[in-house]
Short mmCIF file of C-alpha atoms in Angstrom, two decimals:
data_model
loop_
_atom_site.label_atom_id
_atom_site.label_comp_id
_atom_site.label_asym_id
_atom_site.label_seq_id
_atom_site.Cartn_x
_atom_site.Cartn_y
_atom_site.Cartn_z
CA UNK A 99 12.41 -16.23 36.35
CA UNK A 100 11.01 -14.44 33.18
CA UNK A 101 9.99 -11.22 33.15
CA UNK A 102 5.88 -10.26 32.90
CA UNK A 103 5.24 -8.94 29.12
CA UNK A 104 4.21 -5.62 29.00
CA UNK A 105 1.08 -4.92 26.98
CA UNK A 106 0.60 -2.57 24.73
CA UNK A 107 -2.04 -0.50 23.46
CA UNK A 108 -3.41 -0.73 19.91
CA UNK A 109 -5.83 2.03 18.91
CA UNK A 110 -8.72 0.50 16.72
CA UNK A 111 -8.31 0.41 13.17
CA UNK A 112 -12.46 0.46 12.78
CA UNK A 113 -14.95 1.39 15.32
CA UNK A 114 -19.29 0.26 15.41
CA UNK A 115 -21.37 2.98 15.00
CA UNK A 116 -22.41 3.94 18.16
CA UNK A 117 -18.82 4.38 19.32
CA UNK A 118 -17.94 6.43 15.76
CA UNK A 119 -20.49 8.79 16.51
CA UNK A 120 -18.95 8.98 20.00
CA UNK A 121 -16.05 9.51 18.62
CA UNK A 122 -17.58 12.57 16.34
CA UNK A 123 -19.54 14.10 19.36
CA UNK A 124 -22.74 12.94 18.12
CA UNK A 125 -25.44 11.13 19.10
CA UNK A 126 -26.11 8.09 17.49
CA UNK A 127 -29.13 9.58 15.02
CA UNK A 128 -27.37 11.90 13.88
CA UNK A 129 -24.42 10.23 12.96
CA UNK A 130 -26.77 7.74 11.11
CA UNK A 131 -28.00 10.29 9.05
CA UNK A 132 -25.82 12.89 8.51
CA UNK A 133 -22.20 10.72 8.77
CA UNK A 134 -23.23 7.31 7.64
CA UNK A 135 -24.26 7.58 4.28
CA UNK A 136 -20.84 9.44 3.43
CA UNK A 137 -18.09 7.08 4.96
CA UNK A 138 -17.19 3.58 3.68
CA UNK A 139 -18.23 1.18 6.03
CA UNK A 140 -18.59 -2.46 6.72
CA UNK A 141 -20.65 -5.09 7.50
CA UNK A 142 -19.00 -7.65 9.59
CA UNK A 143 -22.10 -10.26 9.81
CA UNK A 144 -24.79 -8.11 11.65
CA UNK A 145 -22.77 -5.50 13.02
CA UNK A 146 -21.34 -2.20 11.06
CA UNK A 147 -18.35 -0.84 12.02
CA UNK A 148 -16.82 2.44 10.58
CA UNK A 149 -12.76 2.43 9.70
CA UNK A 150 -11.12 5.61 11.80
CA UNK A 151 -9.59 7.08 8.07
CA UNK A 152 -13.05 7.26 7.24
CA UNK A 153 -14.01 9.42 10.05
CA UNK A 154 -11.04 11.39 9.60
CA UNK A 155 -11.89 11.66 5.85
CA UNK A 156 -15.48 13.36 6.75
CA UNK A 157 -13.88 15.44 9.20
CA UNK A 158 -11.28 16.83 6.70
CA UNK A 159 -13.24 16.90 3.80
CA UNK A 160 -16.51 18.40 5.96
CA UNK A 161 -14.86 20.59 8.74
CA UNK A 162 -14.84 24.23 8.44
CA UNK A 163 -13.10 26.81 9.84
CA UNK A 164 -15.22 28.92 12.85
CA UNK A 165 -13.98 32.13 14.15
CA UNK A 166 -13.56 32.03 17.80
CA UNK A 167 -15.63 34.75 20.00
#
């Protein structure tokens, strides 16, 4: 008998837009114009998707600190 293979999990090296902007908090508007037209992206026939260093980029190069209350 062989044993069942165990899957594993591979976190997505790119994601489409609407699931970036998830991934940002955002809707999908705003990510379109305020997120978009700073991150590399690519077009993969009709469909966009947005590489995770890229959303990592804007966050580091875009975040600021906020004093908590």
């Amino acid at each position: 008998m062989t044993e069942p293979r165990q899957s594993i999990e591979i976190p997505p090296l790119a994601l489409p837009v609407d699931q970036a902007a998830a991934a940002l908090g955002l809707s999908e508007t705003s990510f379109r114009s305020n997120v978009l037209p700073h991150v590399r992206s690519i077009k993969v026939g009709r469909a966009r998707i947005v590489p995770v260093i890229e959303l990592e980029r804007w966050l580091y190069l875009n975040g600021q600190f906020v004093d908590a209350d």
